[in-house]
PDB file of C-alpha atoms in Angstrom:
ATOM      1  CA  MET A   1     174.548 131.418 164.767  1.00 59.00           C
ATOM      2  CA  ILE A   2     174.353 127.674 162.900  1.00 59.00           C
ATOM      3  CA  VAL A   3     171.840 126.192 164.900  1.00 60.00           C
ATOM      4  CA  ALA A   4     169.422 129.465 164.480  1.00 59.00           C
ATOM      5  CA  THR A   5     169.714 128.867 160.992  1.00 58.00           C
ATOM      6  CA  TYR A   6     168.726 125.224 161.497  1.00 58.00           C
ATOM      7  CA  LEU A   7     165.960 125.550 163.769  1.00 58.00           C
ATOM      8  CA  ALA A   8     164.594 128.329 161.278  1.00 59.00           C
ATOM      9  CA  TRP A   9     163.680 125.481 159.360  1.00 58.00           C
ATOM     10  CA  ALA A  10     166.389 125.903 156.638  1.00 63.00           C
ATOM     11  CA  ASN A  11     168.059 122.670 155.285  1.00 65.00           C
ATOM     12  CA  THR A  12     171.495 121.523 154.658  1.00 65.00           C
ATOM     13  CA  ARG A  13     172.109 123.420 151.371  1.00 68.00           C
ATOM     14  CA  ARG A  14     170.017 126.745 152.626  1.00 70.00           C
ATOM     15  CA  LEU A  15     172.359 127.111 155.203  1.00 66.00           C
ATOM     16  CA  LEU A  16     175.198 126.660 153.809  1.00 66.00           C
ATOM     17  CA  GLY A  17     174.648 129.182 151.091  1.00 69.00           C
ATOM     18  CA  ALA A  18     173.396 132.071 153.903  1.00 68.00           C
ATOM     19  CA  LEU A  19     176.823 131.001 156.383  1.00 67.00           C
ATOM     20  CA  ALA A  20     179.027 130.914 153.020  1.00 68.00           C
ATOM     21  CA  PRO A  21     179.441 135.250 153.077  1.00 70.00           C
ATOM     22  CA  LEU A  22     180.820 134.742 157.449  1.00 68.00           C
ATOM     23  CA  LEU A  23     182.684 131.962 156.996  1.00 68.00           C
ATOM     24  CA  LYS A  24     184.739 133.175 153.829  1.00 66.00           C
ATOM     25  CA  ALA A  25     188.113 130.735 154.443  1.00 63.00           C
ATOM     26  CA  ALA A  26     186.177 128.399 156.903  1.00 65.00           C
ATOM     27  CA  PRO A  27     183.652 126.317 154.630  1.00 64.00           C
ATOM     28  CA  LEU A  28     181.043 124.674 156.111  1.00 65.00           C
ATOM     29  CA  SER A  29     180.469 121.166 154.801  1.00 72.00           C
ATOM     30  CA  LYS A  30     177.168 119.009 155.108  1.00 73.00           C
ATOM     31  CA  ARG A  31     178.981 116.343 157.504  1.00 81.00           C
ATOM     32  CA  VAL A  32     179.841 119.284 159.905  1.00 75.00           C
ATOM     33  CA  VAL A  33     176.215 121.205 159.638  1.00 72.00           C
ATOM     34  CA  SER A  34     175.156 116.965 160.211  1.00 79.00           C
ATOM     35  CA  ARG A  35     177.668 116.603 163.078  1.00 82.00           C
ATOM     36  CA  LEU A  36     176.345 120.159 164.754  1.00 76.00           C
ATOM     37  CA  VAL A  37     172.888 119.122 164.397  1.00 77.00           C
ATOM     38  CA  ARG A  38     173.715 115.279 166.256  1.00 85.00           C
ATOM     39  CA  THR A  39     175.389 117.613 168.773  1.00 84.00           C
ATOM     40  CA  LEU A  40     172.280 119.636 169.282  1.00 80.00           C
ATOM     41  CA  LYS A  41     169.926 116.308 169.750  1.00 83.00           C
ATOM     42  CA  THR A  42     171.934 114.830 172.277  1.00 86.00           C
ATOM     43  CA  LYS A  43     172.072 117.656 174.171  1.00 85.00           C
ATOM     44  CA  LEU A  44     167.948 117.969 173.730  1.00 81.00           C
ATOM     45  CA  GLU A  45     168.107 114.159 174.716  1.00 85.00           C
ATOM     46  CA  ALA A  46     169.708 115.065 178.357  1.00 85.00           C
ATOM     47  CA  TRP A  47     167.733 118.325 179.374  1.00 84.00           C
ATOM     48  CA  TRP A  48     164.268 115.950 178.486  1.00 84.00           C
ATOM     49  CA  SER A  49     166.381 113.419 181.156  1.00 88.00           C
ATOM     50  CA  LEU A  50     167.519 115.510 183.588  1.00 89.00           C
ATOM     51  CA  SER A  51     166.613 115.203 187.276  1.00 93.00           C
ATOM     52  CA  LEU A  52     164.410 117.296 188.929  1.00 94.00           C
ATOM     53  CA  ALA A  53     164.232 115.686 191.939  1.00 95.00           C
ATOM     54  CA  GLY A  54     166.326 119.016 193.836  1.00 90.00           C
ATOM     55  CA  LEU A  55     164.115 121.349 192.494  1.00 93.00           C
ATOM     56  CA  GLU A  56     161.955 123.821 194.786  1.00 93.00           C
ATOM     57  CA  VAL A  57     158.638 124.048 192.801  1.00 94.00           C
ATOM     58  CA  LEU A  58     155.748 126.447 194.209  1.00 94.00           C
ATOM     59  CA  GLY A  59     153.861 126.636 191.075  1.00 94.00           C
ATOM     60  CA  LEU A  60     153.803 125.960 187.066  1.00 95.00           C
ATOM     61  CA  TYR A  61     152.780 127.097 184.265  1.00 92.00           C
ATOM     62  CA  LEU A  62     150.903 124.766 181.652  1.00 94.00           C
ATOM     63  CA  ASP A  63     150.282 125.678 177.798  1.00 90.00           C
ATOM     64  CA  ALA A  64     150.747 124.353 174.492  1.00 89.00           C
ATOM     65  CA  LEU A  65     151.923 126.480 171.303  1.00 86.00           C
ATOM     66  CA  ALA A  66     151.394 126.047 167.671  1.00 86.00           C
ATOM     67  CA  LEU A  67     154.583 125.817 165.789  1.00 83.00           C
ATOM     68  CA  ARG A  68     154.798 125.326 161.846  1.00 82.00           C
ATOM     69  CA  VAL A  69     157.034 122.163 161.206  1.00 76.00           C
ATOM     70  CA  ARG A  70     157.398 120.428 157.996  1.00 75.00           C
ATOM     71  CA  SER A  71     155.706 116.649 157.743  1.00 75.00           C
ATOM     72  CA  ALA A  72     155.625 114.543 154.903  1.00 80.00           C
ATOM     73  CA  GLY A  73     156.604 117.370 152.985  1.00 81.00           C
ATOM     74  CA  LYS A  74     154.129 119.890 154.034  1.00 84.00           C
ATOM     75  CA  VAL A  75     154.225 122.579 156.573  1.00 83.00           C
ATOM     76  CA  VAL A  76     152.083 122.120 159.148  1.00 84.00           C
ATOM     77  CA  SER A  77     151.209 123.083 162.557  1.00 86.00           C
ATOM     78  CA  VAL A  78     151.873 120.864 165.576  1.00 86.00           C
ATOM     79  CA  PRO A  79     151.355 122.079 169.200  1.00 89.00           C
ATOM     80  CA  VAL A  80     154.150 121.339 171.669  1.00 90.00           C
ATOM     81  CA  LEU A  81     153.118 120.825 175.377  1.00 92.00           C
ATOM     82  CA  GLY A  82     155.124 123.509 177.593  1.00 92.00           C
ATOM     83  CA  VAL A  83     155.889 123.586 181.297  1.00 93.00           C
ATOM     84  CA  VAL A  84     157.164 126.551 182.835  1.00 93.00           C
ATOM     85  CA  ALA A  85     158.072 125.892 187.275  1.00 95.00           C
ATOM     86  CA  VAL A  86     158.275 128.913 188.979  1.00 93.00           C
ATOM     87  CA  LEU A  87     160.684 128.341 191.959  1.00 94.00           C
ATOM     88  CA  THR A  88     160.446 129.064 195.878  1.00 93.00           C
ATOM     89  CA  ASP A  89     163.021 131.667 194.879  1.00 93.00           C
ATOM     90  CA  GLY A  90     161.071 133.766 192.419  1.00 91.00           C
ATOM     91  CA  GLN A  91     162.781 132.601 189.426  1.00 93.00           C
ATOM     92  CA  LYS A  92     161.382 130.472 186.393  1.00 94.00           C
ATOM     93  CA  GLN A  93     162.390 127.181 184.568  1.00 93.00           C
ATOM     94  CA  LEU A  94     161.682 125.950 182.055  1.00 92.00           C
ATOM     95  CA  LEU A  95     160.876 121.865 182.381  1.00 94.00           C
ATOM     96  CA  ALA A  96     159.317 120.616 179.434  1.00 92.00           C
ATOM     97  CA  LEU A  97     158.821 121.402 175.601  1.00 89.00           C
ATOM     98  CA  GLU A  98     157.259 118.492 174.151  1.00 89.00           C
ATOM     99  CA  LEU A  99     155.679 118.139 170.440  1.00 85.00           C
ATOM    100  CA  CYS A 100     152.804 116.048 170.292  1.00 84.00           C
ATOM    101  CA  PRO A 101     151.991 115.412 166.516  1.00 81.00           C
ATOM    102  CA  GLY A 102     148.569 113.696 167.625  1.00 83.00           C
ATOM    103  CA  GLY A 103     147.031 117.226 169.012  1.00 85.00           C
ATOM    104  CA  GLU A 104     146.804 118.858 172.499  1.00 88.00           C
ATOM    105  CA  THR A 105     144.916 115.960 174.389  1.00 92.00           C
ATOM    106  CA  PHE A 106     144.250 114.982 177.890  1.00 93.00           C
ATOM    107  CA  GLU A 107     146.976 111.617 176.739  1.00 95.00           C
ATOM    108  CA  ALA A 108     149.594 113.844 175.622  1.00 94.00           C
ATOM    109  CA  TRP A 109     149.007 116.388 178.889  1.00 94.00           C
ATOM    110  CA  LYS A 110     148.864 113.292 181.647  1.00 96.00           C
ATOM    111  CA  GLY A 111     152.345 111.633 179.391  1.00 95.00           C
ATOM    112  CA  CYS A 112     154.087 115.030 179.590  1.00 95.00           C
ATOM    113  CA  LEU A 113     153.195 115.085 183.378  1.00 96.00           C
ATOM    114  CA  ASP A 114     153.607 112.074 184.335  1.00 97.00           C
ATOM    115  CA  ASP A 115     157.306 112.163 182.711  1.00 96.00           C
ATOM    116  CA  LEU A 116     158.078 115.420 185.314  1.00 96.00           C
ATOM    117  CA  VAL A 117     156.636 113.171 188.216  1.00 96.00           C
ATOM    118  CA  THR A 118     159.001 110.537 186.844  1.00 96.00           C
ATOM    119  CA  ARG A 119     161.827 112.728 186.450  1.00 96.00           C
ATOM    120  CA  GLY A 120     161.873 113.712 190.342  1.00 96.00           C
ATOM    121  CA  LEU A 121     159.524 116.935 189.989  1.00 96.00           C
ATOM    122  CA  ALA A 122     157.425 117.303 193.508  1.00 94.00           C
ATOM    123  CA  PRO A 123     153.805 118.152 193.468  1.00 95.00           C
ATOM    124  CA  PRO A 124     153.380 121.877 192.947  1.00 96.00           C
ATOM    125  CA  VAL A 125     151.142 124.095 195.085  1.00 94.00           C
ATOM    126  CA  TRP A 126     149.626 125.207 192.223  1.00 93.00           C
ATOM    127  CA  CYS A 127     149.241 125.302 188.558  1.00 92.00           C
ATOM    128  CA  VAL A 128     148.110 127.973 186.263  1.00 90.00           C
ATOM    129  CA  ILE A 129     146.312 126.724 183.020  1.00 90.00           C
ATOM    130  CA  ASP A 130     144.452 127.887 179.792  1.00 85.00           C
ATOM    131  CA  GLY A 131     141.288 125.928 180.433  1.00 78.00           C
ATOM    132  CA  HIS A 132     142.036 123.149 177.906  1.00 83.00           C
ATOM    133  CA  PRO A 133     139.598 120.059 179.670  1.00 87.00           C
ATOM    134  CA  GLY A 134     141.940 117.664 178.822  1.00 90.00           C
ATOM    135  CA  LEU A 135     144.739 119.551 180.440  1.00 91.00           C
ATOM    136  CA  ARG A 136     142.491 120.420 183.981  1.00 91.00           C
ATOM    137  CA  LYS A 137     141.807 116.451 184.211  1.00 95.00           C
ATOM    138  CA  ALA A 138     145.590 115.299 184.124  1.00 95.00           C
ATOM    139  CA  VAL A 139     146.510 117.943 186.582  1.00 94.00           C
ATOM    140  CA  GLY A 140     143.812 116.676 188.347  1.00 94.00           C
ATOM    141  CA  LEU A 141     144.459 113.059 188.774  1.00 96.00           C
ATOM    142  CA  VAL A 142     148.775 113.833 188.322  1.00 96.00           C
ATOM    143  CA  TRP A 143     148.913 116.488 191.204  1.00 95.00           C
ATOM    144  CA  PRO A 144     144.848 116.443 193.399  1.00 94.00           C
ATOM    145  CA  PRO A 145     146.054 118.483 195.916  1.00 91.00           C
ATOM    146  CA  ALA A 146     147.201 120.902 192.979  1.00 92.00           C
ATOM    147  CA  LEU A 147     145.152 124.221 193.225  1.00 86.00           C
ATOM    148  CA  VAL A 148     144.111 125.503 189.477  1.00 86.00           C
ATOM    149  CA  GLN A 149     143.855 128.347 188.464  1.00 82.00           C
ATOM    150  CA  ARG A 150     142.683 129.685 184.965  1.00 74.00           C
ATOM    151  CA  CYS A 151     144.887 131.471 183.064  1.00 58.00           C
ATOM    152  CA  CYS A 152     143.783 135.749 183.046  1.00 60.00           C
ATOM    153  CA  VAL A 153     145.225 135.798 179.753  1.00 60.00           C
ATOM    154  CA  HIS A 154     143.396 132.762 178.024  1.00 53.00           C
ATOM    155  CA  LYS A 155     140.362 134.188 179.848  1.00 62.00           C
ATOM    156  CA  LEU A 156     140.494 137.909 178.219  1.00 57.00           C
ATOM    157  CA  ARG A 157     140.894 136.402 174.589  1.00 65.00           C
ATOM    158  CA  ASN A 158     137.949 134.032 174.386  1.00 63.00           C
ATOM    159  CA  LEU A 159     136.294 137.024 175.671  1.00 66.00           C
ATOM    160  CA  GLU A 160     137.705 139.401 172.637  1.00 64.00           C
ATOM    161  CA  ARG A 161     136.954 136.699 170.230  1.00 71.00           C
ATOM    162  CA  LYS A 162     133.342 136.145 171.294  1.00 73.00           C
ATOM    163  CA  ALA A 163     132.941 140.855 171.016  1.00 75.00           C
ATOM    164  CA  PRO A 164     131.766 142.860 168.776  1.00 80.00           C
ATOM    165  CA  LYS A 165     134.793 144.669 167.696  1.00 80.00           C
ATOM    166  CA  HIS A 166     133.103 148.322 168.994  1.00 80.00           C
ATOM    167  CA  ALA A 167     133.360 146.904 172.467  1.00 71.00           C
ATOM    168  CA  LEU A 168     136.419 145.589 172.968  1.00 70.00           C
ATOM    169  CA  ALA A 169     138.094 148.288 174.527  1.00 77.00           C
ATOM    170  CA  GLU A 170     135.566 148.831 177.423  1.00 74.00           C
ATOM    171  CA  ILE A 171     135.634 144.928 177.622  1.00 68.00           C
ATOM    172  CA  ARG A 172     139.683 145.234 178.077  1.00 70.00           C
ATOM    173  CA  ALA A 173     138.872 148.041 180.592  1.00 74.00           C
ATOM    174  CA  ASP A 174     136.585 146.104 182.577  1.00 72.00           C
ATOM    175  CA  PHE A 175     138.339 143.765 182.775  1.00 66.00           C
ATOM    176  CA  HIS A 176     142.179 144.602 184.060  1.00 67.00           C
ATOM    177  CA  LEU A 177     139.675 147.367 186.350  1.00 73.00           C
ATOM    178  CA  SER A 178     137.706 144.780 187.855  1.00 63.00           C
ATOM    179  CA  GLY A 179     137.136 141.001 186.776  1.00 53.00           C
ATOM    180  CA  SER A 180     141.039 139.969 186.562  1.00 46.00           C
ATOM    181  CA  LYS A 181     141.616 140.848 190.314  1.00 50.00           C
ATOM    182  CA  THR A 182     138.761 138.661 191.507  1.00 46.00           C
ATOM    183  CA  SER A 183     138.236 135.479 188.935  1.00 47.00           C
ATOM    184  CA  CYS A 184     142.215 135.534 188.918  1.00 51.00           C
ATOM    185  CA  ALA A 185     143.247 135.428 192.555  1.00 45.00           C
ATOM    186  CA  ARG A 186     141.119 132.488 193.444  1.00 45.00           C
ATOM    187  CA  PRO A 187     142.958 129.218 192.613  1.00 50.00           C
ATOM    188  CA  SER A 188     140.179 125.945 192.293  1.00 50.00           C
ATOM    189  CA  ARG A 189     140.522 122.647 193.118  1.00 53.00           C
ATOM    190  CA  PRO A 190     140.746 120.232 189.683  1.00 51.00           C
ATOM    191  CA  PRO A 191     137.821 117.823 189.759  1.00 52.00           C
ATOM    192  CA  ALA A 192     138.284 114.894 191.718  1.00 53.00           C
ATOM    193  CA  ALA A 193     139.782 111.775 189.806  1.00 49.00           C
ATOM    194  CA  ARG A 194     137.378 109.513 188.904  1.00 44.00           C
TER     195      ARG A 194
END
């Protein structure tokens, strides 16, 4: 509960106030909160360097999500690169979460993928991406033989953004009945590295 409250952007004072009713006889000092945060950071750093050498990966889902973070006294949106592996037994495993304050760029994705290779990740058979050109290029450079497929959810969202509101229901129905079955079933090779 302490970690969840801290990760929800509560500072130490707010954390102490929020948890006071639960901790009645055991007050939580600033030092204890700091120690818990240090422990969390240590565990996160260990996870970031965890060996991926024995992992039997079939494919990867790669996407960025936007997180609201405090930076220089302001709350800003910062992309976090995420990589989820689909293992040969069907299980999914989170491999990477990487904050990139400089934005979602080719360089950020290339660094993220290079880190996975350094940690021992075997090349995946396929990668599902959101269509970001920098990500497509990074996958093509790091894992040339990997098949690349554009995420169907992202395709549909892009269609919905461009369409008039009165046509959305029809577009969704058409996409789910015909378009998604053909366009989402054919991964393509990334462009050759130049």
